[in-house]
Structures are given as structure tokens and as C-alpha cells.
Coordinates of C-alpha atoms in Angstrom, one line a residue:
Chain Q
X58 CA 112.2 22.6 40.1
X59 CA 111.2 25.3 42.9
X60 CA 107.6 23.7 42.4
X61 CA 108.9 20.2 42.8
X62 CA 110.5 21.1 46.1
X63 CA 107.8 22.9 47.4
X64 CA 105.7 19.9 47.1
X65 CA 107.7 17.8 48.6
X66 CA 108.5 20.1 51.3
X67 CA 104.3 20.2 52.2
X68 CA 104.1 16.8 52.1
X69 CA 106.5 16.6 55.0
X70 CA 103.5 17.9 57.3
X71 CA 101.1 15.0 57.4
X72 CA 104.4 12.8 58.5
X73 CA 105.3 15.5 61.4
X74 CA 101.7 15.6 62.5
X75 CA 101.6 11.8 62.7
X76 CA 104.8 11.3 64.5
X77 CA 104.2 13.9 67.1
X78 CA 100.5 12.2 67.7
X79 CA 102.2 8.8 67.7
X80 CA 104.7 9.8 70.4
X81 CA 101.8 11.2 72.6
X82 CA 100.3 7.9 72.4
X83 CA 103.5 6.1 73.6
X84 CA 103.8 8.1 76.7
X85 CA 100.3 7.9 77.7
X86 CA 100.9 4.4 77.8
X87 CA 104.3 4.3 79.2
X88 CA 104.1 3.8 83.3
X89 CA 105.7 6.8 85.4
X90 CA 105.6 10.4 84.9
X91 CA 107.8 13.6 85.2
X92 CA 105.9 14.0 88.5
X93 CA 106.8 10.6 90.0
X94 CA 110.1 10.9 88.3
X95 CA 111.1 13.8 90.5
X96 CA 110.0 11.9 93.5
X97 CA 111.4 8.9 93.3
X98 CA 114.4 9.1 95.3
X99 CA 113.9 5.6 96.2
X100 CA 114.0 6.4 100.4
X101 CA 110.1 7.5 100.6
X102 CA 107.0 6.3 99.2
X103 CA 105.2 8.8 96.9
X104 CA 103.2 11.2 98.2
X105 CA 100.0 10.9 96.6
X106 CA 98.9 14.5 97.3
X107 CA 102.0 16.0 96.1
X108 CA 101.8 13.8 92.9
X109 CA 98.3 15.4 91.9
X110 CA 99.8 18.9 93.0
X111 CA 102.9 18.7 90.4
X112 CA 100.8 16.8 87.9
X113 CA 98.1 19.8 87.7
X114 CA 101.0 22.2 87.6
X115 CA 102.6 20.5 84.6
X116 CA 99.2 19.8 83.0
X117 CA 99.7 16.3 83.2
X118 CA 96.1 15.6 84.8
X119 CA 94.5 16.6 81.7
X120 CA 93.2 13.8 79.5
X121 CA 95.7 12.9 76.7
X122 CA 93.6 13.9 73.6
X123 CA 93.5 17.9 75.0
X124 CA 97.2 17.7 75.7
X125 CA 97.7 16.5 71.8
X126 CA 95.5 18.9 70.7
X127 CA 97.2 21.8 72.7
X128 CA 100.7 20.4 71.5
X129 CA 99.5 20.4 67.9
X130 CA 98.4 24.0 67.8
X131 CA 101.2 25.2 69.3
X132 CA 103.3 23.3 67.1
X133 CA 101.4 25.2 64.3
X134 CA 102.8 28.5 65.7
X135 CA 106.3 26.8 66.1
X136 CA 105.9 26.4 69.8
X137 CA 107.2 23.1 71.0
X138 CA 106.4 23.7 74.5
X139 CA 108.4 24.0 77.6
X140 CA 110.7 21.7 79.3
X141 CA 109.5 20.1 82.6
X142 CA 112.9 20.2 84.1
X143 CA 114.4 23.6 83.3
X144 CA 111.3 25.4 82.9
X145 CA 112.6 26.7 79.2
X146 CA 111.2 26.5 76.0
X147 CA 111.9 23.2 74.1
X148 CA 113.0 25.4 71.3
X149 CA 115.9 26.8 73.1
X150 CA 116.8 23.4 74.8
X151 CA 117.1 21.8 71.4
X152 CA 119.1 24.9 69.8
X153 CA 121.7 24.4 72.6
X154 CA 121.8 20.9 71.1
X155 CA 121.4 20.5 67.6
X156 CA 124.7 21.9 66.2
X157 CA 126.6 19.6 68.2
X158 CA 124.7 16.8 66.8
X159 CA 124.9 18.3 63.2
X160 CA 128.3 18.9 63.5
X161 CA 128.7 14.8 64.6
X162 CA 126.3 13.7 61.5
X163 CA 128.2 15.6 59.0
X164 CA 131.7 14.9 60.0
X165 CA 130.7 11.1 59.9
X166 CA 129.0 11.3 56.6
X167 CA 132.0 13.1 55.2
X168 CA 134.2 10.5 56.5
X169 CA 131.9 7.8 55.0
X170 CA 131.8 9.3 51.8
X171 CA 135.4 10.3 51.2
X172 CA 136.5 6.8 51.8
X173 CA 133.6 4.6 51.0
X174 CA 132.7 5.6 47.9
X175 CA 136.6 5.8 46.2
X176 CA 137.3 2.5 47.9
X177 CA 134.1 0.7 46.6
X178 CA 135.2 2.2 42.9
X179 CA 138.9 0.8 43.5
X180 CA 137.1 -2.7 44.6
X181 CA 135.1 -2.9 41.5
X182 CA 137.5 -2.0 39.0
X183 CA 139.9 -4.8 40.2
X184 CA 137.4 -7.5 41.0
X185 CA 139.1 -10.4 42.8
X186 CA 142.1 -8.6 43.6
X187 CA 143.4 -8.6 46.9
X188 CA 142.2 -5.0 47.5
X189 CA 139.1 -5.6 46.7
X190 CA 139.0 -8.6 49.2
X191 CA 140.3 -6.6 51.9
X192 CA 137.7 -4.0 51.1
X193 CA 134.8 -6.3 51.2
X194 CA 136.0 -8.1 54.3
X195 CA 136.4 -4.5 55.9
X196 CA 133.0 -3.7 54.7
X197 CA 131.4 -7.1 56.2
X198 CA 133.3 -6.4 59.3
X199 CA 132.1 -2.7 59.6
X200 CA 128.4 -3.6 59.0
X201 CA 128.3 -6.2 61.6
X202 CA 130.3 -4.9 64.6
X203 CA 127.9 -3.1 67.1
X204 CA 128.9 0.7 66.8
X205 CA 129.4 1.2 70.6
X206 CA 131.5 -1.8 70.8
X207 CA 133.7 -0.1 67.9
X208 CA 133.6 3.1 69.8
X209 CA 134.7 1.4 72.9
X210 CA 137.8 0.0 71.0
X211 CA 138.6 3.0 69.5
X212 CA 138.4 5.1 72.7
X213 CA 140.8 2.7 74.6
X214 CA 143.5 2.2 71.5
X215 CA 143.5 6.0 70.5
X216 CA 142.6 7.9 74.0
X217 CA 144.0 5.2 76.5
X218 CA 146.8 3.3 74.7
X219 CA 148.1 5.9 72.2
X220 CA 147.0 9.1 74.0
X221 CA 146.6 10.6 70.9
X222 CA 142.9 11.6 71.3
X223 CA 140.9 13.0 74.1
X224 CA 138.6 9.9 75.2
X225 CA 135.0 11.8 75.4
X226 CA 133.2 14.9 75.9
X227 CA 132.9 17.9 73.7
X228 CA 135.8 19.8 74.4
X229 CA 134.1 23.3 73.6
X230 CA 134.1 22.6 70.0
X231 CA 137.6 21.4 69.5
X232 CA 137.7 19.2 66.5
X233 CA 140.1 16.8 68.3
X234 CA 137.0 15.9 70.4
X235 CA 135.0 15.1 67.0
X236 CA 137.3 12.7 65.4
X237 CA 136.5 9.5 67.4
X238 CA 132.8 9.8 67.7
X239 CA 132.8 10.7 64.0
X240 CA 134.7 7.7 62.8
X241 CA 132.3 5.5 65.0
X242 CA 129.3 7.1 63.6
X243 CA 130.4 6.6 60.2
X244 CA 132.2 3.0 60.0
X245 CA 128.4 1.6 59.4
X246 CA 127.5 4.1 56.5
X247 CA 131.3 3.6 55.0
X248 CA 130.9 -0.1 54.7
X249 CA 127.4 0.3 52.9
X250 CA 128.8 3.0 50.8
X251 CA 131.8 1.0 49.4
X252 CA 129.5 -2.2 49.0
X253 CA 126.9 -0.3 47.1
X254 CA 129.4 1.8 45.3
X255 CA 131.2 -1.5 44.2
X256 CA 127.9 -3.3 43.3
X257 CA 126.8 -0.6 41.2
X258 CA 130.3 0.0 39.2
X259 CA 130.1 -3.7 38.1
X260 CA 126.4 -3.2 37.3
X261 CA 127.0 -0.3 34.9
X262 CA 129.9 -1.8 33.5
X263 CA 128.0 -4.5 32.0
X264 CA 125.7 -2.2 30.7
X265 CA 125.5 -1.8 26.8
X266 CA 126.4 1.8 26.6
X267 CA 129.5 1.0 28.3
X268 CA 130.5 -1.3 25.3
X269 CA 129.2 1.7 22.9
X270 CA 131.6 3.9 24.7
X271 CA 134.5 1.5 24.2
X272 CA 133.4 1.1 20.5
X273 CA 133.8 4.9 20.1
X274 CA 137.7 4.5 20.9
X275 CA 137.4 5.9 24.4
X276 CA 140.2 5.3 26.9
X277 CA 139.0 3.5 30.1
X278 CA 139.5 6.4 32.2
X279 CA 137.3 8.3 29.7
X280 CA 134.7 5.9 29.9
X281 CA 134.8 6.1 33.6
X282 CA 134.7 9.6 33.9
X283 CA 132.3 10.2 30.9
X284 CA 130.0 7.5 31.3
X285 CA 130.2 5.4 34.5
X286 CA 130.6 8.0 37.0
X287 CA 127.4 9.4 36.9
X288 CA 125.3 6.5 36.6
X289 CA 126.7 4.8 39.6
X290 CA 126.3 8.1 41.5
X291 CA 122.6 7.5 40.9
X292 CA 122.7 4.5 42.8
X293 CA 125.1 5.8 45.4
X294 CA 123.3 8.8 46.1
X295 CA 120.2 6.9 47.6
X296 CA 122.2 5.2 50.0
X297 CA 123.9 8.3 51.2
X298 CA 120.5 9.7 51.6
X299 CA 119.3 6.8 53.4
X300 CA 122.1 6.6 55.5
X301 CA 122.4 10.3 56.4
X302 CA 118.8 10.5 57.3
X303 CA 119.0 8.1 59.5
X304 CA 122.0 9.3 61.1
X305 CA 120.9 11.5 64.0
X306 CA 118.8 8.3 65.4
X307 CA 122.0 6.1 65.1
X308 CA 123.9 8.7 67.1
X309 CA 121.8 8.7 70.2
X310 CA 124.0 5.8 71.1
X311 CA 127.1 7.1 70.2
X312 CA 126.4 10.4 71.5
X313 CA 125.7 8.6 75.1
X314 CA 128.7 6.7 74.7
X315 CA 131.1 10.0 74.2
X316 CA 129.1 12.2 76.1
X317 CA 128.6 14.2 73.2
X318 CA 126.1 17.2 74.1
X319 CA 123.9 16.5 71.0
X320 CA 120.0 15.6 70.5
X321 CA 120.8 12.0 71.3
X322 CA 122.2 12.4 74.7
X323 CA 119.3 14.9 75.3
X324 CA 116.8 12.3 74.4
X325 CA 118.0 9.6 76.6
X326 CA 118.2 12.0 79.4
X327 CA 114.6 13.4 79.1
X328 CA 113.1 9.8 78.5
X329 CA 114.8 8.8 81.7
X330 CA 112.8 11.7 83.5
X331 CA 109.8 11.6 81.3
X332 CA 110.6 15.2 80.3
X333 CA 108.0 14.6 77.3
X334 CA 107.7 18.0 75.5
X335 CA 111.7 17.8 75.0
X336 CA 111.5 14.2 74.3
X337 CA 108.6 15.2 71.5
X338 CA 110.6 17.9 70.2
X339 CA 114.2 15.7 69.9
X340 CA 112.0 12.9 68.2
X341 CA 110.5 15.6 65.9
X342 CA 113.9 17.0 65.2
X343 CA 115.1 13.5 64.1
X344 CA 112.1 12.9 61.9
X345 CA 112.4 16.3 60.6
X346 CA 116.2 15.6 59.7
X347 CA 115.1 12.5 57.7
X348 CA 112.6 13.8 55.8
X349 CA 114.6 17.0 54.7
X350 CA 117.4 14.8 53.8
X351 CA 115.3 12.5 51.8
X352 CA 113.6 15.5 49.9
X353 CA 117.2 16.6 49.5
X354 CA 117.9 13.7 47.7
X355 CA 115.2 13.5 45.5
X356 CA 115.8 16.6 44.2
X357 CA 119.7 15.7 43.7
X358 CA 117.8 12.7 41.9
X359 CA 116.3 14.9 39.3
X360 CA 118.8 17.1 38.7
X361 CA 121.5 14.0 37.7
X362 CA 119.1 12.0 36.2
X363 CA 116.9 13.6 33.3
X364 CA 114.3 10.5 33.5
X365 CA 113.0 11.7 36.4
X366 CA 110.0 13.7 36.1
X367 CA 110.1 16.8 37.9
X368 CA 106.4 17.3 38.5
Chain A
X258 CA 137.8 -0.7 -6.1
X259 CA 141.3 -1.9 -5.3
X260 CA 142.5 -5.5 -5.1
X261 CA 143.6 -5.5 -1.6
X262 CA 141.0 -6.1 1.0
X263 CA 139.9 -3.7 3.7
X264 CA 139.2 -6.3 5.9
X265 CA 140.6 -10.1 6.0
X266 CA 139.9 -12.7 8.4
X267 CA 142.4 -15.6 8.5
X268 CA 141.5 -18.8 10.3
X269 CA 139.8 -16.8 12.9
X270 CA 139.1 -18.9 15.9
X271 CA 137.4 -17.2 19.4
X272 CA 137.5 -19.3 22.3
X273 CA 137.3 -19.5 26.0
X274 CA 140.8 -20.4 27.7
X275 CA 140.9 -23.8 29.6
X276 CA 143.6 -25.9 31.0
X277 CA 144.7 -27.5 27.5
X278 CA 144.2 -24.8 25.3
X279 CA 141.1 -23.4 24.0
X280 CA 137.3 -24.4 23.8
X281 CA 136.7 -22.7 20.6
X282 CA 133.2 -21.2 20.1
X283 CA 134.0 -19.3 16.8
X284 CA 136.0 -21.9 14.3
X285 CA 138.1 -21.4 11.4
X286 CA 136.2 -18.5 10.0
X287 CA 138.0 -16.7 7.2
X288 CA 136.5 -13.9 4.9
X289 CA 137.3 -11.0 3.2
X290 CA 135.9 -7.4 2.7
X291 CA 136.8 -5.3 0.0
X292 CA 136.5 -1.2 0.3
X293 CA 133.0 0.2 0.2
X294 CA 131.5 -3.1 -0.2
X295 CA 128.6 -4.7 1.7
X296 CA 129.2 -8.2 3.5
X297 CA 126.3 -9.9 5.1
X298 CA 126.8 -12.1 7.7
X299 CA 123.9 -14.7 8.4
X300 CA 123.1 -17.4 10.8
X301 CA 120.9 -18.2 13.9
X302 CA 121.3 -17.2 17.6
X303 CA 124.4 -18.5 18.8
X304 CA 126.1 -19.5 15.8
X305 CA 129.0 -16.9 16.4
X306 CA 128.1 -14.0 14.1
X307 CA 128.6 -11.3 17.2
X308 CA 131.5 -12.8 18.6
X309 CA 133.4 -12.6 15.2
X310 CA 132.3 -9.1 14.8
X311 CA 133.3 -8.0 18.4
X312 CA 136.8 -9.7 17.8
X313 CA 137.4 -7.5 15.1
X314 CA 137.4 -4.2 17.3
X315 CA 138.8 -6.4 20.0
X316 CA 135.7 -5.7 22.4
X317 CA 135.3 -9.4 23.6
X318 CA 134.4 -10.0 26.9
X319 CA 136.5 -11.9 29.2
X320 CA 137.2 -14.6 29.2
X321 CA 136.6 -14.7 25.4
X322 CA 139.8 -14.5 23.5
X323 CA 141.1 -14.9 19.8
X324 CA 142.9 -18.1 20.1
X325 CA 144.1 -18.2 16.7
X326 CA 144.1 -16.8 13.1
X327 CA 144.8 -13.3 12.0
X328 CA 142.6 -10.3 11.6
X329 CA 143.9 -7.9 8.9
X330 CA 142.7 -4.5 8.6
X331 CA 144.2 -2.6 5.3
X332 CA 147.0 -5.2 5.5
X333 CA 148.0 -4.8 9.7
X334 CA 147.1 -7.4 11.9
X335 CA 144.8 -6.0 14.6
X336 CA 146.1 -8.3 17.0
X337 CA 149.6 -7.0 17.4
X338 CA 148.3 -3.4 17.8
X339 CA 148.9 -1.7 21.1
X340 CA 145.7 -0.8 23.1
X341 CA 146.4 3.0 22.2
X342 CA 146.6 2.5 18.6
X343 CA 143.5 -0.1 18.7
X344 CA 141.7 3.0 20.3
X345 CA 142.5 5.2 17.6
X346 CA 141.0 2.8 15.2
X347 CA 137.9 2.0 17.2
X348 CA 135.1 4.5 16.1
X349 CA 137.6 6.5 13.5
X350 CA 138.3 3.5 11.2
X351 CA 136.2 0.9 12.4
X352 CA 132.7 1.8 13.8
X353 CA 129.5 -0.6 15.1
X354 CA 126.1 -0.2 15.6
X355 CA 124.5 -2.5 18.1
X356 CA 121.7 -4.7 18.2
X357 CA 119.6 -2.5 21.5
X358 CA 119.1 1.0 20.5
X359 CA 117.3 1.4 23.8
X360 CA 120.1 0.3 26.0
X361 CA 123.3 1.1 23.6
X362 CA 123.2 5.1 24.6
X363 CA 123.9 6.5 27.9
X364 CA 120.5 7.8 29.7
X365 CA 122.0 10.3 31.4
X366 CA 123.4 12.3 28.4
X367 CA 122.0 14.0 26.0
X368 CA 122.3 12.5 22.3
X369 CA 124.0 15.7 21.0
X370 CA 126.7 15.0 23.6
X371 CA 127.1 11.5 23.0
X372 CA 127.6 12.5 19.2
X373 CA 129.9 15.2 20.0
X374 CA 132.3 13.1 21.7
X375 CA 133.5 11.4 18.8
X376 CA 135.0 14.8 17.4
X377 CA 136.0 15.3 20.7
X378 CA 138.0 12.1 20.9
X379 CA 139.1 11.8 17.0
X380 CA 139.4 15.2 15.7
X381 CA 140.5 17.2 18.6
X382 CA 137.4 19.5 18.4
X383 CA 136.5 21.7 21.6
X384 CA 132.9 20.5 23.0
X385 CA 131.4 23.7 21.4
X386 CA 132.5 23.2 18.4
X387 CA 131.9 19.3 18.6
X388 CA 128.2 20.2 19.7
X389 CA 128.0 22.3 16.3
X390 CA 128.8 19.3 14.4
X391 CA 126.7 16.8 16.2
X392 CA 123.7 19.1 14.9
X393 CA 124.9 18.2 11.4
X394 CA 125.5 14.6 12.1
X395 CA 122.0 14.2 13.3
X396 CA 120.7 16.3 10.2
X397 CA 122.6 13.5 8.1
X398 CA 120.9 10.9 9.4
X399 CA 117.2 12.5 8.6
X400 CA 116.4 13.2 12.3
X401 CA 113.9 16.2 12.2
X402 CA 114.6 19.5 13.8
X403 CA 118.3 18.3 14.7
X404 CA 118.9 21.4 16.4
X405 CA 116.4 20.6 19.1
X406 CA 116.8 17.0 19.3
X407 CA 120.4 17.4 20.2
X408 CA 119.5 18.4 23.5
X409 CA 117.2 15.3 23.8
X410 CA 117.6 12.4 26.1
X411 CA 117.8 8.7 24.7
X412 CA 114.4 8.1 26.8
X413 CA 112.6 11.1 25.0
X414 CA 113.2 9.4 21.7
X415 CA 111.5 6.1 19.8
X416 CA 113.9 3.2 19.3
X417 CA 114.0 4.1 15.2
X418 CA 115.2 7.4 16.3
X419 CA 117.8 6.2 18.9
X420 CA 119.3 3.9 16.1
X421 CA 119.7 6.7 13.9
X422 CA 121.8 8.2 16.4
X423 CA 124.0 5.4 16.9
X424 CA 124.1 5.4 13.2
X425 CA 125.3 9.1 13.5
X426 CA 127.7 8.2 16.1
X427 CA 129.2 5.6 13.9
X428 CA 129.4 7.4 10.8
X429 CA 130.4 10.5 12.6
X430 CA 134.4 10.4 11.5
X431 CA 133.8 8.8 8.1
X432 CA 134.7 5.2 9.2
X433 CA 136.4 2.9 6.7
X434 CA 134.5 -0.2 7.9
X435 CA 130.9 -0.2 9.7
X436 CA 129.9 -3.2 11.7
X437 CA 126.2 -3.4 12.3
X438 CA 125.3 -6.0 14.5
X439 CA 121.6 -6.9 13.9
X440 CA 120.8 -3.1 13.7
X441 CA 117.2 -3.5 13.0
X442 CA 116.2 -6.6 14.9
X443 CA 114.8 -4.8 17.9
X444 CA 112.8 -2.5 15.8
X445 CA 109.6 -1.9 14.3
X446 CA 108.9 -3.5 10.7
X447 CA 108.1 -0.4 9.4
X448 CA 110.9 1.5 10.7
X449 CA 113.2 -1.6 9.9
X450 CA 113.2 -0.7 6.5
X451 CA 113.8 3.0 7.2
X452 CA 116.7 2.6 9.0
X453 CA 118.3 -0.3 6.8
X454 CA 117.7 2.0 3.6
X455 CA 119.5 5.0 5.8
X456 CA 122.4 2.8 6.6
X457 CA 122.7 1.6 2.7
X458 CA 122.4 5.1 1.3
X459 CA 124.9 6.9 4.0
X460 CA 127.7 4.0 3.3
X461 CA 127.4 4.1 -0.3
X462 CA 127.6 7.9 -0.4
X463 CA 130.6 7.8 1.9
X464 CA 132.2 4.6 0.4
X465 CA 132.0 3.0 3.9
X466 CA 132.3 -0.5 3.7
X467 CA 129.4 -2.4 5.9
X468 CA 129.8 -5.8 7.5
X469 CA 126.1 -6.3 8.0
X470 CA 125.1 -9.3 10.8
X471 CA 121.8 -10.5 11.0
X472 CA 119.6 -13.7 11.3
X473 CA 117.3 -11.9 8.6
X474 CA 118.0 -13.2 5.2
X475 CA 115.8 -10.7 3.6
X476 CA 117.8 -8.0 5.2
X477 CA 121.0 -9.0 4.0
X478 CA 119.5 -9.6 0.4
X479 CA 118.6 -6.0 0.3
X480 CA 121.8 -4.4 1.2
X481 CA 124.9 -7.1 0.7
X482 CA 126.6 -7.9 -2.3
X483 CA 128.0 -11.1 -0.6
X484 CA 127.1 -13.1 2.2
X485 CA 128.4 -15.7 4.6
X486 CA 126.6 -18.3 6.5
X487 CA 127.7 -19.1 9.7
X488 CA 126.6 -22.2 11.6
X489 CA 127.6 -23.4 15.1
X490 CA 130.6 -21.2 15.1
X491 CA 131.7 -21.9 11.4
X492 CA 131.1 -20.2 8.4
X493 CA 129.8 -22.9 6.3
X494 CA 129.2 -21.1 2.7
X495 CA 130.3 -17.7 1.5
X496 CA 128.8 -16.7 -2.1
X497 CA 127.6 -13.9 -3.9
X498 CA 124.2 -13.1 -2.4
X499 CA 122.2 -13.6 -5.6
X500 CA 124.2 -17.0 -6.5
X501 CA 123.7 -18.0 -2.7
X502 CA 119.7 -17.1 -3.0
X503 CA 119.4 -18.5 -6.4
X504 CA 121.3 -22.0 -5.5
X505 CA 122.3 -22.8 -1.9
X506 CA 124.9 -25.3 -1.7
X507 CA 124.8 -26.0 2.0
X508 CA 122.0 -28.1 3.7
X509 CA 121.9 -25.5 6.5
X510 CA 121.6 -22.7 3.7
X511 CA 119.0 -24.4 2.3
X512 CA 117.0 -24.9 5.4
X513 CA 117.4 -21.2 6.1
X514 CA 115.9 -20.2 2.9
X515 CA 113.4 -22.6 3.0
X516 CA 112.0 -20.8 6.3
X517 CA 111.4 -17.8 4.6
X518 CA 108.0 -16.8 4.2
X519 CA 107.1 -15.6 0.1
X520 CA 105.1 -13.4 -0.7
X521 CA 102.4 -15.0 -3.0
X522 CA 102.3 -17.9 -1.3
X523 CA 99.9 -18.9 1.5
X524 CA 101.4 -20.7 4.6
X525 CA 99.6 -22.3 7.3
X526 CA 97.1 -24.6 7.9
X527 CA 94.9 -27.2 5.8
X528 CA 96.8 -28.2 2.9
X529 CA 98.5 -25.2 2.4
X530 CA 102.3 -25.1 1.7
X531 CA 104.1 -24.9 5.0
X532 CA 106.8 -23.1 5.9
X533 CA 109.9 -25.4 6.3
X534 CA 111.8 -25.7 9.8
X535 CA 115.0 -27.2 10.5
X536 CA 114.6 -30.2 12.8
X537 CA 116.7 -30.5 15.8
X538 CA 118.8 -28.4 17.8
X539 CA 122.3 -27.1 18.5
X540 CA 123.7 -29.7 20.6
X541 CA 126.0 -28.3 23.6
X542 CA 129.0 -26.8 22.7
X543 CA 131.4 -29.7 24.0
X544 CA 129.7 -32.1 21.8
X545 CA 129.8 -30.0 18.6
X546 CA 133.7 -30.1 19.0
X547 CA 133.8 -33.8 17.9
X548 CA 130.8 -35.2 16.5
X549 CA 129.3 -34.2 12.9
X550 CA 128.5 -30.7 13.3
X551 CA 125.1 -30.7 11.6
X552 CA 124.2 -34.4 12.1
X553 CA 122.2 -34.2 15.3
X554 CA 119.3 -32.1 12.7
X555 CA 118.6 -35.4 11.2
X556 CA 116.9 -34.2 8.3
X557 CA 120.1 -33.7 6.6
X558 CA 123.3 -35.8 7.0
X559 CA 126.4 -34.4 5.2
X560 CA 129.8 -35.8 5.9
X561 CA 131.3 -32.4 5.1
X562 CA 130.2 -31.0 8.3
X563 CA 132.5 -33.1 10.3
X564 CA 133.6 -31.3 13.1
X565 CA 137.3 -32.0 11.9
X566 CA 136.8 -30.4 8.4
X567 CA 137.5 -33.6 6.7
X568 CA 135.4 -33.4 3.5

């Protein structure tokens, strides 16, 4: 088990290097730089002399491959560089923001799992029932509605009309501020989980070993607890992992919408002023999160399904 | 042996509900099994053997239902039992082995646990005690090294071993009746024989009656005192095994026997004796309800095969 985990963790390194290089390539193609964005006040034409001096100061005059190499060797020492804007180490900038993002992602995922999985279960045990139809219609709506639109609706209804919850902001960590963004972010995975769970239960119900279980004289609830649940979980865990992994990336829009001081809003702000080290850092964090969650899911897999070899 | 049969089927019909009554797939099947007796049910795919068996333990899949007739087990009509009473019988008094040992066991649970469930369900044991009994049960079906094998998962076992596990589960509570639905069809020929012998020995030693379902007359001939031949949902002939093989009455039975290869006879090409096959195919089920049941198979015409049963 330990070796399996270690190997999976080591396998992440090439992916991280590839992503870091890709971001370098993209930003060497995109027009504009931090220096030009500093001077773009819209009134004066930019002074080429000043531009050159700023570029030199931030090391932007060096060829892209040299900067890439410097960045990667820094990365090997867990040095993500320095923010152009605040002159702080990127690691500190991210450290200020990551916890808010983690809090939001975890809250959204817990919301999705706690409601989505049982809903899918109940729907599948009574296929064709009213509850089943409502769940599935809700799931399709949840999947097809743009998240920012849902966020706006929730904001309008719960903050403006009812006045129960604050409309946006972090509130210094007050849980009241977490509810709306977490629900908004959690609706898509919730809908997906409900559907996956329902499909999984229906699939497993038709398996031969469920018939065997019934032929042993088990009650329905025992068949579900002893034989159905775990087999369905194998299917559901995949969806949970994929959704949870991509959540940091999806949170970008939601964080901006709710002025949530997380990685996502940091990313958007940094892109617009071409603060490349911070952009690099945040994207790396998002990728790293995805990889970590996936590794974790693989480990859980191996734990619940004996057919998966732990090599 | 007493005179009262252990199991008695009286005019059993199994069908799919329609607007006006039922579309019957199993029609008017009656036979009885004495305690400790081995009864064989043969017939081709789709002839209704398995449905008859499943209706005995009330595990027919929706929308299939017993539309008419009685199933008496020890004189009690199984259809009048409550679900709870039926669960008490299933596995405990009437056990079943299925065709596919590859899928009939839960892939995520050890075989020991799946055997132990029987003792927990029907003997009120705790898991520890049930686990020890599972070792004995596994030993009784001649699985080598049962203490280690109880910890194995189904995918770590061969098909023959898994079918032995199924037998151990089925016989765990010393049932009165074992329903074996094509227990060897999915196995290699060499393993088939071992498994059949095992079922025969164990049931004979415990006085368990067997309902052996197969499309293989050889299997039935080896094991059963009496045979019923099913064709297209009907029991067309029911006799002592010896008599049936010596002098089949029904044209379909003759056809079946003619299709058996015999040791010492050469079959196949160039002047040698050919295996007889039965011409024609079962027509679609609606047509079977109205017409001569066997007539489409044009080598044999027999007025006794009318759908209305008129001789």
C-alpha cells in the first residue's frame, strides 16, 4: 500500500513539469506583459525606454527558455518565484488564498455527496416513481444551468429578497458567507452524483450476485447493505474524484462572482496584469490538487475493490 | 421415504401480465419431488426450465408472475406465504445454485464472508462463529486448504472452485431441497463431472432432494431418478430416468435423445452415422399459444401437441 502510494506520488512529477512549461509557452505567445500593463493607464502612449527598464527589472528581457529553466530549477527547491506586483514570494501569496479555496471546495463537495448520493439511491430503488422523476429532472437542470447564473439567482433570492444570507464576500471566515458559494459550486457535482449513483444502483441490482443474495433469504435492506452499497460505491467514487479534482478550476468563476478570496480570484486578477509568477503558481496549485485527488481516489479504489492490484 | 411429496407443482403457469390476463410462458407444469429424491428437468434454451425454478423460490423478475396454479412445499402453498416467511425458507429450506459461478458471487467480499452470511441469517450466529463454520462448509465441498481459502476473493478462484463455494453456501443450512439451475454448464468438462459428483454425494448423504435443471441429458441421467422434459413452456413428458432413455414417448424427447453422441459410434462426415437434429425452430411465443406447439418442427407431427392440450 505504501509503495503503491509512493509510486503514484512520484508519477505526478513529470505532469507538473509539463504543465509548468506549457504555461511558459502560453504566456510567451500572449501579447502584453506586466510592464506594459503597469503603464497602460489609457492616457499616455507607453514610453519605450521605461518599458525596457521595467522588463529588465522583472527579468522579462531574457529569452523564454532561460526563464523557463530558471523557474523549473526554482521549483525543484519549492521556490515558486516572486510576485511582480507585491514583490512577495508566490508561495506566501498562495498561502494567503489557498485555505479559502479549500474551504469552499470541501464544503461544496460535502454538500454534493451528502445530498446527491442518497438522492440517487432513493431514486433508483423506486424507478419510475414521482421522486425518481423529480430527482432526474432536477439533475438535468442542475447540469445544464450555467453556474454563475445559478449563483446570481441564489444571491438575489437569499440575500436580496429574503435577506437570510450575505450576498458576497468572505466575512473573515464566518460560515454564513460560505453557504451560497458552496451551494452554487456544489450543484453540478450533486446532479452528476445523483445520476451516477442511480445508474450504478440500477446496474448492480441486475447483477447475478444480487440474485444469489436474495436466494440466501436476505431481506431487501440487508441485500442493499451487504452487497449493493459497496459495489455502487466503486462507481460513485470515480465521479466524486473527478468532480472534486476539477473543482478548484471550476471555482474560478464562482470565487470571482462571490468575491471569494481564493485561488480562483487570485488567478483572474493575476492574469489581467500579467503577473506571470503568480499565474504559474496558482495554475500549478490547481493541477496539483487534481493530481492529488486522483491519486487519493486510486488508493481508495484499491482499498474497496480487491480486484485492483496494489502494485 | 414418506408418501407425501416434499414439493408439488400443480398446474403452474408463469406469465407476463397483459391487459386481458396473462401471456403465459410456462404453461400448466405439474410434477412432484419426494424427500431425498433427485428430479431432473431437461429442455432447450427458452423452454421454461429456469423460470419454473425461479418461481419456486419466488425470485421471478418483474413483470413475470405466477399466473395460475399452486406450488406446495411440505403441503404449504408458497404463494400464500408472507415475504418474511418466504425469506425464512429461502436458503434455509430451499437453496439454489446458479449457472454462472463467475458472476453469482459478490466480487468485493471474501468467499468465507459470503458463506458465513448463511449462518448469520438463519442460525443467528455472530460473525466470528459463522466464520469458523464457513471453514467447515468449505472443507465439506472439498476445497483444499479451507482455512486460507475463506479469505480469498472470488476472482482468485477458478470456475470450479467458485461453484464449490456456491454449493457450500447452498448446503450450509442443510436445506430440504436444492435447486441446481445448470450448475455445470459454464464449467470445463473435466470439472463438470467433479462438481456433479460432489452435488450428488453431498445431497445423498444429507437426504437433500435435488431439482436438477439442465439441457444436458447426460447430466440428468447420471444423477436423477426421474426426469421431466420441457418444451416451449410445457412439461411434455415425465418418467423414470431409466424408462425415458429406454423408450422415449414424446417425439421431442426422441429428438433430444437422437441428438446425443454415443461412445463407440462415429459421427460426422462421409457415410458415418450423423447426429440427428430436430428441424425447425421455436416460433415466437404468441404463435405458440394458438397453434400446434411442436408442429413447426416439421419432421414430426403429433396432434397431442396442440396448444389447448386436447389430445
